[in-house]
Amino acid sequence: MARINPVSRREFLRMAGGGTLALMSGGALATVLSSCSNTDTPEPEHGASPTRVAESQWEPDVELALTATVATSQIHAGKATQVWTYQGEVLSGNPDSLQSLPGSYLGPILHFRTGQRVRIHFNNDLPEPSIIHWHGLHVPHEMDGHPMDVIDPGETYIYEFQIANRAGTYWFHPHPHGRTGPQVYNGLAGLFLISDDEEEAAGLPSGDYDLPLIIQDRSFTADNQFLYLPNGAMDRMMGFLGDQILVNGQPNYGLSVAAQPYRLRLLNGSNSRVYKLGWSDGSPLTVIATDGGLLEQPVQRDYVTLAPAERIELWVDFSQWDVGSELRLQSLPFSGDMMPGRAATPHGSRFDVLTVHVDRQGEPGQALPAQLSTIDRHQLAEADNGRRPRTFALVMQGMAPTINGRQFEMEGVAADEIVRLNTLEAWEFVNQSGAGGGMGMMGGMTMPHPMHVHGLQFQVVDRQVEAGSVTDWQSVSEGYVDEGWKDTVLVMPGERVKILLKFEDFTGLYIYHCHNLEHEDLGMMRNYRVDV
């Protein structure tokens, strides 16, 4: 694996405005513990305990430690692969709050309930700065993992927040500006599962019948090391596509199931690949949840379109297949990829994601209820700007991906990126087909953009597409599941997507960005600020 050059502390502090200690806000406290030398704190002797910069009196229900470190994993036969991984430990509270993902360098899986108070010590044992973002969680801004809060190797960042989200499948990953893509690609990702009374009342499959499935694509060198951006600038501009599909960090993934109902939690953890997921025999998929938890009622799709960072939950009764049957979950062909020949498994081809083996009899299980949950629906007419939504144009300007013609500034906020606390707003992401400029093959070209807004869940209320982009759009649009809460939404070329967001509980600086991680690292990310 190619050497990853560390980013200097000075450069990160310059971009962050010179501080690594987050301030108190919303009743929570972020703390940095340092064992690195810097201009303010002398380096302690080897093995000495770091000094706490600030002390919190906040008492958690669960306290964990997560350490990002370098390790190896036996992914393929032969030489082990060097990976970056999170190692977890329960310091106090329920020991079941942390679960390893068997046979995987990914994870761990964190389990919490709505209302619990959580303290998490993030220890950086990597060769470069990092920070953790709790993707989809509603937390104070200094708990969100903003790139300005990166910590150096040897430092610790303490997160403290109360679980405000409803039950659902959330996740966590690093978020240093310019380095999110390679850090996620090297293995840093885990699931953050929340439960609550409403979910438990639905009687969904649990325990061994509730399965997490993290889907990623990777490429490898001849000696089994991760190969990232082999085509340099072109991979950065288009978003990197690997030539092998891994599920839970394993290639050629096989799932052994009994002939009974299961709950499958799918995360698209890929850097840029969009999946169009369907069963090999054409059976419909029963969707029960999206990014922000359970739908009100189950819905059926012939396929599901899953963009980077999106989650989907399926209810599958494997008793509809005979014991001994083999079923494949595949990604189906679609159009809209600007360079369909750039990888061995491009968007334009059909390929297997995983294989299911129905290898034993099961129990009947509880029937899927017609009503899963209750969702408080926002109405466009109730939004403060319902008649004139904020518009965010997603445009490749020459070789630079931009939002409204701007790129990321560590603390920069434009006037049209300031919102008010306790307001409901309409935002519209516009991926205008043929927009852009500059010389060469990127001029005037567009590609899919999965847009993620930090700090909240939103609702999708409208999609429109330009006449010239209808064919590409129709190749994926029947797989959208917009009925539930979302934190990431796919915006195809020529598409306009309108969402409703409510800014409540917390003020401060959050970010929104394209979750094609190569686009994000190139600056397709901006701050928005919540003011009183």
PDB file of N, CA, C and O in Angstrom, residues 136-198:
ATOM      1  N   GLY A 136     -25.659  11.121  10.932  1.00  0.00           N
ATOM      2  CA  GLY A 136     -27.109  11.054  11.113  1.00  0.00           C
ATOM      3  C   GLY A 136     -27.591  11.447  12.484  1.00  0.00           C
ATOM      4  O   GLY A 136     -28.798  11.603  12.691  1.00  0.00           O
ATOM      5  N   LEU A 137     -26.662  11.622  13.447  1.00  0.00           N
ATOM      6  CA  LEU A 137     -27.085  11.929  14.816  1.00  0.00           C
ATOM      7  C   LEU A 137     -27.364  13.413  14.989  1.00  0.00           C
ATOM      8  O   LEU A 137     -26.696  14.275  14.397  1.00  0.00           O
ATOM      9  N   HIS A 138     -28.336  13.712  15.846  1.00  0.00           N
ATOM     10  CA  HIS A 138     -28.708  15.074  16.213  1.00  0.00           C
ATOM     11  C   HIS A 138     -27.989  15.409  17.509  1.00  0.00           C
ATOM     12  O   HIS A 138     -28.411  14.997  18.600  1.00  0.00           O
ATOM     13  N   VAL A 139     -26.865  16.135  17.390  1.00  0.00           N
ATOM     14  CA  VAL A 139     -25.997  16.409  18.521  1.00  0.00           C
ATOM     15  C   VAL A 139     -25.532  17.862  18.469  1.00  0.00           C
ATOM     16  O   VAL A 139     -25.595  18.504  17.419  1.00  0.00           O
ATOM     17  N   PRO A 140     -25.026  18.408  19.601  1.00  0.00           N
ATOM     18  CA  PRO A 140     -24.438  19.747  19.568  1.00  0.00           C
ATOM     19  C   PRO A 140     -23.294  19.806  18.559  1.00  0.00           C
ATOM     20  O   PRO A 140     -22.641  18.792  18.277  1.00  0.00           O
ATOM     21  N   HIS A 141     -23.020  21.004  18.047  1.00  0.00           N
ATOM     22  CA  HIS A 141     -22.077  21.107  16.928  1.00  0.00           C
ATOM     23  C   HIS A 141     -20.675  20.634  17.292  1.00  0.00           C
ATOM     24  O   HIS A 141     -19.981  20.051  16.448  1.00  0.00           O
ATOM     25  N   GLU A 142     -20.246  20.832  18.545  1.00  0.00           N
ATOM     26  CA  GLU A 142     -18.899  20.388  18.890  1.00  0.00           C
ATOM     27  C   GLU A 142     -18.821  18.887  19.134  1.00  0.00           C
ATOM     28  O   GLU A 142     -17.744  18.330  19.323  1.00  0.00           O
ATOM     29  N   MET A 143     -19.967  18.208  19.111  1.00  0.00           N
ATOM     30  CA  MET A 143     -20.004  16.747  19.206  1.00  0.00           C
ATOM     31  C   MET A 143     -20.114  16.078  17.837  1.00  0.00           C
ATOM     32  O   MET A 143     -20.120  14.857  17.739  1.00  0.00           O
ATOM     33  N   ASP A 144     -20.234  16.880  16.782  1.00  0.00           N
ATOM     34  CA  ASP A 144     -20.588  16.366  15.462  1.00  0.00           C
ATOM     35  C   ASP A 144     -19.385  15.853  14.671  1.00  0.00           C
ATOM     36  O   ASP A 144     -19.553  15.120  13.696  1.00  0.00           O
ATOM     37  N   GLY A 145     -18.180  16.226  15.052  1.00  0.00           N
ATOM     38  CA  GLY A 145     -17.009  15.804  14.297  1.00  0.00           C
ATOM     39  C   GLY A 145     -16.686  16.711  13.136  1.00  0.00           C
ATOM     40  O   GLY A 145     -16.325  16.255  12.042  1.00  0.00           O
ATOM     41  N   HIS A 146     -16.799  18.020  13.338  1.00  0.00           N
ATOM     42  CA  HIS A 146     -16.440  19.000  12.310  1.00  0.00           C
ATOM     43  C   HIS A 146     -14.945  18.903  12.023  1.00  0.00           C
ATOM     44  O   HIS A 146     -14.140  18.645  12.931  1.00  0.00           O
ATOM     45  N   PRO A 147     -14.531  19.096  10.759  1.00  0.00           N
ATOM     46  CA  PRO A 147     -13.095  19.010  10.450  1.00  0.00           C
ATOM     47  C   PRO A 147     -12.216  19.947  11.269  1.00  0.00           C
ATOM     48  O   PRO A 147     -11.021  19.667  11.450  1.00  0.00           O
ATOM     49  N   MET A 148     -12.772  21.058  11.776  1.00  0.00           N
ATOM     50  CA  MET A 148     -11.951  21.964  12.578  1.00  0.00           C
ATOM     51  C   MET A 148     -11.537  21.325  13.912  1.00  0.00           C
ATOM     52  O   MET A 148     -10.610  21.808  14.569  1.00  0.00           O
ATOM     53  N   ASP A 149     -12.200  20.244  14.294  1.00  0.00           N
ATOM     54  CA  ASP A 149     -11.927  19.627  15.587  1.00  0.00           C
ATOM     55  C   ASP A 149     -10.975  18.446  15.501  1.00  0.00           C
ATOM     56  O   ASP A 149     -10.862  17.671  16.458  1.00  0.00           O
ATOM     57  N   VAL A 150     -10.278  18.285  14.377  1.00  0.00           N
ATOM     58  CA  VAL A 150      -9.334  17.168  14.260  1.00  0.00           C
ATOM     59  C   VAL A 150      -8.301  17.217  15.386  1.00  0.00           C
ATOM     60  O   VAL A 150      -7.927  18.286  15.873  1.00  0.00           O
ATOM     61  N   ILE A 151      -7.861  16.035  15.794  1.00  0.00           N
ATOM     62  CA  ILE A 151      -6.815  15.931  16.806  1.00  0.00           C
ATOM     63  C   ILE A 151      -5.616  15.203  16.206  1.00  0.00           C
ATOM     64  O   ILE A 151      -5.742  14.389  15.298  1.00  0.00           O
ATOM     65  N   ASP A 152      -4.464  15.505  16.741  1.00  0.00           N
ATOM     66  CA  ASP A 152      -3.211  14.930  16.249  1.00  0.00           C
ATOM     67  C   ASP A 152      -2.999  13.520  16.775  1.00  0.00           C
ATOM     68  O   ASP A 152      -3.658  13.095  17.739  1.00  0.00           O
ATOM     69  N   PRO A 153      -2.063  12.786  16.191  1.00  0.00           N
ATOM     70  CA  PRO A 153      -1.680  11.493  16.766  1.00  0.00           C
ATOM     71  C   PRO A 153      -1.304  11.643  18.240  1.00  0.00           C
ATOM     72  O   PRO A 153      -0.605  12.577  18.624  1.00  0.00           O
ATOM     73  N   GLY A 154      -1.827  10.721  19.058  1.00  0.00           N
ATOM     74  CA  GLY A 154      -1.544  10.760  20.487  1.00  0.00           C
ATOM     75  C   GLY A 154      -2.543  11.549  21.301  1.00  0.00           C
ATOM     76  O   GLY A 154      -2.487  11.522  22.530  1.00  0.00           O
ATOM     77  N   GLU A 155      -3.474  12.247  20.658  1.00  0.00           N
ATOM     78  CA  GLU A 155      -4.458  13.045  21.381  1.00  0.00           C
ATOM     79  C   GLU A 155      -5.776  12.281  21.534  1.00  0.00           C
ATOM     80  O   GLU A 155      -6.038  11.302  20.821  1.00  0.00           O
ATOM     81  N   THR A 156      -6.595  12.769  22.460  1.00  0.00           N
ATOM     82  CA  THR A 156      -7.919  12.200  22.712  1.00  0.00           C
ATOM     83  C   THR A 156      -8.972  13.301  22.667  1.00  0.00           C
ATOM     84  O   THR A 156      -8.760  14.384  23.208  1.00  0.00           O
ATOM     85  N   TYR A 157     -10.089  13.008  22.020  1.00  0.00           N
ATOM     86  CA  TYR A 157     -11.229  13.926  21.978  1.00  0.00           C
ATOM     87  C   TYR A 157     -12.383  13.248  22.693  1.00  0.00           C
ATOM     88  O   TYR A 157     -12.722  12.096  22.385  1.00  0.00           O
ATOM     89  N   ILE A 158     -12.985  13.929  23.641  1.00  0.00           N
ATOM     90  CA  ILE A 158     -14.072  13.344  24.421  1.00  0.00           C
ATOM     91  C   ILE A 158     -15.415  13.902  23.938  1.00  0.00           C
ATOM     92  O   ILE A 158     -15.637  15.104  23.946  1.00  0.00           O
ATOM     93  N   TYR A 159     -16.271  12.985  23.523  1.00  0.00           N
ATOM     94  CA  TYR A 159     -17.626  13.329  23.092  1.00  0.00           C
ATOM     95  C   TYR A 159     -18.591  13.037  24.238  1.00  0.00           C
ATOM     96  O   TYR A 159     -18.523  11.973  24.859  1.00  0.00           O
ATOM     97  N   GLU A 160     -19.513  13.955  24.453  1.00  0.00           N
ATOM     98  CA  GLU A 160     -20.558  13.743  25.450  1.00  0.00           C
ATOM     99  C   GLU A 160     -21.872  14.278  24.881  1.00  0.00           C
ATOM    100  O   GLU A 160     -21.977  15.450  24.528  1.00  0.00           O
ATOM    101  N   PHE A 161     -22.846  13.411  24.761  1.00  0.00           N
ATOM    102  CA  PHE A 161     -24.141  13.836  24.237  1.00  0.00           C
ATOM    103  C   PHE A 161     -25.206  12.847  24.668  1.00  0.00           C
ATOM    104  O   PHE A 161     -24.927  11.714  25.054  1.00  0.00           O
ATOM    105  N   GLN A 162     -26.447  13.303  24.595  1.00  0.00           N
ATOM    106  CA  GLN A 162     -27.594  12.451  24.883  1.00  0.00           C
ATOM    107  C   GLN A 162     -28.188  11.983  23.558  1.00  0.00           C
ATOM    108  O   GLN A 162     -28.277  12.751  22.594  1.00  0.00           O
ATOM    109  N   ILE A 163     -28.572  10.716  23.496  1.00  0.00           N
ATOM    110  CA  ILE A 163     -29.136  10.157  22.277  1.00  0.00           C
ATOM    111  C   ILE A 163     -30.517  10.755  22.050  1.00  0.00           C
ATOM    112  O   ILE A 163     -31.470  10.441  22.773  1.00  0.00           O
ATOM    113  N   ALA A 164     -30.629  11.617  21.046  1.00  0.00           N
ATOM    114  CA  ALA A 164     -31.898  12.283  20.744  1.00  0.00           C
ATOM    115  C   ALA A 164     -32.625  11.638  19.579  1.00  0.00           C
ATOM    116  O   ALA A 164     -33.810  11.902  19.374  1.00  0.00           O
ATOM    117  N   ASN A 165     -31.931  10.816  18.805  1.00  0.00           N
ATOM    118  CA  ASN A 165     -32.538  10.215  17.616  1.00  0.00           C
ATOM    119  C   ASN A 165     -33.502   9.096  17.965  1.00  0.00           C
ATOM    120  O   ASN A 165     -33.367   8.440  19.000  1.00  0.00           O
ATOM    121  N   ARG A 166     -34.451   8.856  17.084  1.00  0.00           N
ATOM    122  CA  ARG A 166     -35.308   7.686  17.178  1.00  0.00           C
ATOM    123  C   ARG A 166     -34.504   6.454  16.781  1.00  0.00           C
ATOM    124  O   ARG A 166     -33.383   6.551  16.283  1.00  0.00           O
ATOM    125  N   ALA A 167     -35.092   5.280  17.009  1.00  0.00           N
ATOM    126  CA  ALA A 167     -34.422   4.031  16.658  1.00  0.00           C
ATOM    127  C   ALA A 167     -34.061   4.026  15.177  1.00  0.00           C
ATOM    128  O   ALA A 167     -34.821   4.502  14.330  1.00  0.00           O
ATOM    129  N   GLY A 168     -32.890   3.486  14.866  1.00  0.00           N
ATOM    130  CA  GLY A 168     -32.469   3.431  13.472  1.00  0.00           C
ATOM    131  C   GLY A 168     -31.041   2.955  13.327  1.00  0.00           C
ATOM    132  O   GLY A 168     -30.336   2.695  14.307  1.00  0.00           O
ATOM    133  N   THR A 169     -30.622   2.863  12.082  1.00  0.00           N
ATOM    134  CA  THR A 169     -29.262   2.444  11.725  1.00  0.00           C
ATOM    135  C   THR A 169     -28.470   3.667  11.312  1.00  0.00           C
ATOM    136  O   THR A 169     -28.667   4.221  10.220  1.00  0.00           O
ATOM    137  N   TYR A 170     -27.594   4.112  12.188  1.00  0.00           N
ATOM    138  CA  TYR A 170     -26.715   5.245  11.923  1.00  0.00           C
ATOM    139  C   TYR A 170     -25.281   4.700  11.819  1.00  0.00           C
ATOM    140  O   TYR A 170     -25.055   3.498  11.951  1.00  0.00           O
ATOM    141  N   TRP A 171     -24.309   5.567  11.594  1.00  0.00           N
ATOM    142  CA  TRP A 171     -22.936   5.052  11.516  1.00  0.00           C
ATOM    143  C   TRP A 171     -21.945   6.135  11.870  1.00  0.00           C
ATOM    144  O   TRP A 171     -22.319   7.296  12.086  1.00  0.00           O
ATOM    145  N   PHE A 172     -20.676   5.764  11.974  1.00  0.00           N
ATOM    146  CA  PHE A 172     -19.635   6.725  12.305  1.00  0.00           C
ATOM    147  C   PHE A 172     -18.426   6.479  11.424  1.00  0.00           C
ATOM    148  O   PHE A 172     -18.136   5.366  11.004  1.00  0.00           O
ATOM    149  N   HIS A 173     -17.714   7.585  11.145  1.00  0.00           N
ATOM    150  CA  HIS A 173     -16.539   7.521  10.278  1.00  0.00           C
ATOM    151  C   HIS A 173     -15.707   8.778  10.490  1.00  0.00           C
ATOM    152  O   HIS A 173     -16.183   9.760  11.076  1.00  0.00           O
ATOM    153  N   PRO A 174     -14.478   8.801  10.013  1.00  0.00           N
ATOM    154  CA  PRO A 174     -13.631   9.991  10.191  1.00  0.00           C
ATOM    155  C   PRO A 174     -14.102  11.141   9.309  1.00  0.00           C
ATOM    156  O   PRO A 174     -14.798  10.926   8.309  1.00  0.00           O
ATOM    157  N   HIS A 175     -13.665  12.375   9.677  1.00  0.00           N
ATOM    158  CA  HIS A 175     -14.073  13.543   8.903  1.00  0.00           C
ATOM    159  C   HIS A 175     -13.008  14.637   8.873  1.00  0.00           C
ATOM    160  O   HIS A 175     -13.333  15.823   9.001  1.00  0.00           O
ATOM    161  N   PRO A 176     -11.724  14.317   8.662  1.00  0.00           N
ATOM    162  CA  PRO A 176     -10.726  15.370   8.497  1.00  0.00           C
ATOM    163  C   PRO A 176     -10.779  15.924   7.080  1.00  0.00           C
ATOM    164  O   PRO A 176     -10.893  15.169   6.115  1.00  0.00           O
ATOM    165  N   HIS A 177     -10.724  17.225   6.941  1.00  0.00           N
ATOM    166  CA  HIS A 177     -10.822  17.809   5.606  1.00  0.00           C
ATOM    167  C   HIS A 177      -9.654  17.369   4.723  1.00  0.00           C
ATOM    168  O   HIS A 177      -8.494  17.437   5.114  1.00  0.00           O
ATOM    169  N   GLY A 178      -9.998  16.898   3.535  1.00  0.00           N
ATOM    170  CA  GLY A 178      -8.996  16.462   2.576  1.00  0.00           C
ATOM    171  C   GLY A 178      -8.506  15.050   2.774  1.00  0.00           C
ATOM    172  O   GLY A 178      -7.797  14.513   1.913  1.00  0.00           O
ATOM    173  N   ARG A 179      -8.898  14.395   3.878  1.00  0.00           N
ATOM    174  CA  ARG A 179      -8.398  13.058   4.180  1.00  0.00           C
ATOM    175  C   ARG A 179      -9.519  12.083   4.546  1.00  0.00           C
ATOM    176  O   ARG A 179      -9.239  10.943   4.932  1.00  0.00           O
ATOM    177  N   THR A 180     -10.773  12.492   4.408  1.00  0.00           N
ATOM    178  CA  THR A 180     -11.865  11.580   4.740  1.00  0.00           C
ATOM    179  C   THR A 180     -11.865  10.370   3.814  1.00  0.00           C
ATOM    180  O   THR A 180     -12.021   9.231   4.263  1.00  0.00           O
ATOM    181  N   GLY A 181     -11.694  10.591   2.518  1.00  0.00           N
ATOM    182  CA  GLY A 181     -11.695   9.497   1.554  1.00  0.00           C
ATOM    183  C   GLY A 181     -10.697   8.404   1.886  1.00  0.00           C
ATOM    184  O   GLY A 181     -11.074   7.233   2.032  1.00  0.00           O
ATOM    185  N   PRO A 182      -9.411   8.722   1.997  1.00  0.00           N
ATOM    186  CA  PRO A 182      -8.438   7.667   2.301  1.00  0.00           C
ATOM    187  C   PRO A 182      -8.624   7.031   3.669  1.00  0.00           C
ATOM    188  O   PRO A 182      -8.375   5.835   3.834  1.00  0.00           O
ATOM    189  N   GLN A 183      -9.057   7.793   4.670  1.00  0.00           N
ATOM    190  CA  GLN A 183      -9.218   7.199   6.000  1.00  0.00           C
ATOM    191  C   GLN A 183     -10.383   6.214   6.024  1.00  0.00           C
ATOM    192  O   GLN A 183     -10.278   5.135   6.619  1.00  0.00           O
ATOM    193  N   VAL A 184     -11.499   6.552   5.376  1.00  0.00           N
ATOM    194  CA  VAL A 184     -12.607   5.600   5.281  1.00  0.00           C
ATOM    195  C   VAL A 184     -12.182   4.405   4.434  1.00  0.00           C
ATOM    196  O   VAL A 184     -12.455   3.242   4.782  1.00  0.00           O
ATOM    197  N   TYR A 185     -11.504   4.667   3.342  1.00  0.00           N
ATOM    198  CA  TYR A 185     -11.081   3.592   2.441  1.00  0.00           C
ATOM    199  C   TYR A 185     -10.164   2.602   3.151  1.00  0.00           C
ATOM    200  O   TYR A 185     -10.229   1.391   2.915  1.00  0.00           O
ATOM    201  N   ASN A 186      -9.337   3.102   4.041  1.00  0.00           N
ATOM    202  CA  ASN A 186      -8.415   2.224   4.782  1.00  0.00           C
ATOM    203  C   ASN A 186      -9.110   1.403   5.852  1.00  0.00           C
ATOM    204  O   ASN A 186      -8.479   0.530   6.446  1.00  0.00           O
ATOM    205  N   GLY A 187     -10.397   1.680   6.141  1.00  0.00           N
ATOM    206  CA  GLY A 187     -11.127   0.803   7.045  1.00  0.00           C
ATOM    207  C   GLY A 187     -11.873   1.445   8.185  1.00  0.00           C
ATOM    208  O   GLY A 187     -12.500   0.741   8.982  1.00  0.00           O
ATOM    209  N   LEU A 188     -11.837   2.771   8.307  1.00  0.00           N
ATOM    210  CA  LEU A 188     -12.449   3.423   9.465  1.00  0.00           C
ATOM    211  C   LEU A 188     -13.930   3.669   9.235  1.00  0.00           C
ATOM    212  O   LEU A 188     -14.338   4.626   8.572  1.00  0.00           O
ATOM    213  N   ALA A 189     -14.754   2.783   9.764  1.00  0.00           N
ATOM    214  CA  ALA A 189     -16.218   2.916   9.685  1.00  0.00           C
ATOM    215  C   ALA A 189     -16.846   1.921  10.641  1.00  0.00           C
ATOM    216  O   ALA A 189     -16.334   0.814  10.825  1.00  0.00           O
ATOM    217  N   GLY A 190     -17.954   2.318  11.253  1.00  0.00           N
ATOM    218  CA  GLY A 190     -18.684   1.417  12.142  1.00  0.00           C
ATOM    219  C   GLY A 190     -20.136   1.824  12.235  1.00  0.00           C
ATOM    220  O   GLY A 190     -20.505   2.961  11.900  1.00  0.00           O
ATOM    221  N   LEU A 191     -20.990   0.915  12.686  1.00  0.00           N
ATOM    222  CA  LEU A 191     -22.417   1.183  12.818  1.00  0.00           C
ATOM    223  C   LEU A 191     -22.754   1.686  14.215  1.00  0.00           C
ATOM    224  O   LEU A 191     -22.136   1.297  15.204  1.00  0.00           O
ATOM    225  N   PHE A 192     -23.788   2.537  14.284  1.00  0.00           N
ATOM    226  CA  PHE A 192     -24.274   3.140  15.515  1.00  0.00           C
ATOM    227  C   PHE A 192     -25.772   2.859  15.544  1.00  0.00           C
ATOM    228  O   PHE A 192     -26.554   3.545  14.888  1.00  0.00           O
ATOM    229  N   LEU A 193     -26.168   1.802  16.259  1.00  0.00           N
ATOM    230  CA  LEU A 193     -27.555   1.347  16.238  1.00  0.00           C
ATOM    231  C   LEU A 193     -28.300   1.847  17.470  1.00  0.00           C
ATOM    232  O   LEU A 193     -27.839   1.669  18.604  1.00  0.00           O
ATOM    233  N   ILE A 194     -29.460   2.460  17.232  1.00  0.00           N
ATOM    234  CA  ILE A 194     -30.276   3.011  18.312  1.00  0.00           C
ATOM    235  C   ILE A 194     -31.594   2.254  18.360  1.00  0.00           C
ATOM    236  O   ILE A 194     -32.186   1.945  17.322  1.00  0.00           O
ATOM    237  N   SER A 195     -32.050   1.955  19.556  1.00  0.00           N
ATOM    238  CA  SER A 195     -33.347   1.294  19.750  1.00  0.00           C
ATOM    239  C   SER A 195     -34.239   2.193  20.602  1.00  0.00           C
ATOM    240  O   SER A 195     -33.763   3.092  21.302  1.00  0.00           O
ATOM    241  N   ASP A 196     -35.547   1.938  20.531  1.00  0.00           N
ATOM    242  CA  ASP A 196     -36.493   2.658  21.388  1.00  0.00           C
ATOM    243  C   ASP A 196     -37.757   1.809  21.543  1.00  0.00           C
ATOM    244  O   ASP A 196     -37.872   0.715  20.968  1.00  0.00           O
ATOM    245  N   ASP A 197     -38.706   2.292  22.331  1.00  0.00           N
ATOM    246  CA  ASP A 197     -39.913   1.520  22.628  1.00  0.00           C
ATOM    247  C   ASP A 197     -40.753   1.282  21.378  1.00  0.00           C
ATOM    248  O   ASP A 197     -41.331   0.198  21.207  1.00  0.00           O
ATOM    249  N   GLU A 198     -40.854   2.279  20.505  1.00  0.00           N
ATOM    250  CA  GLU A 198     -41.674   2.135  19.304  1.00  0.00           C
ATOM    251  C   GLU A 198     -41.134   1.018  18.416  1.00  0.00           C
ATOM    252  O   GLU A 198     -41.907   0.207  17.889  1.00  0.00           O
TER     253      GLU A 198
END
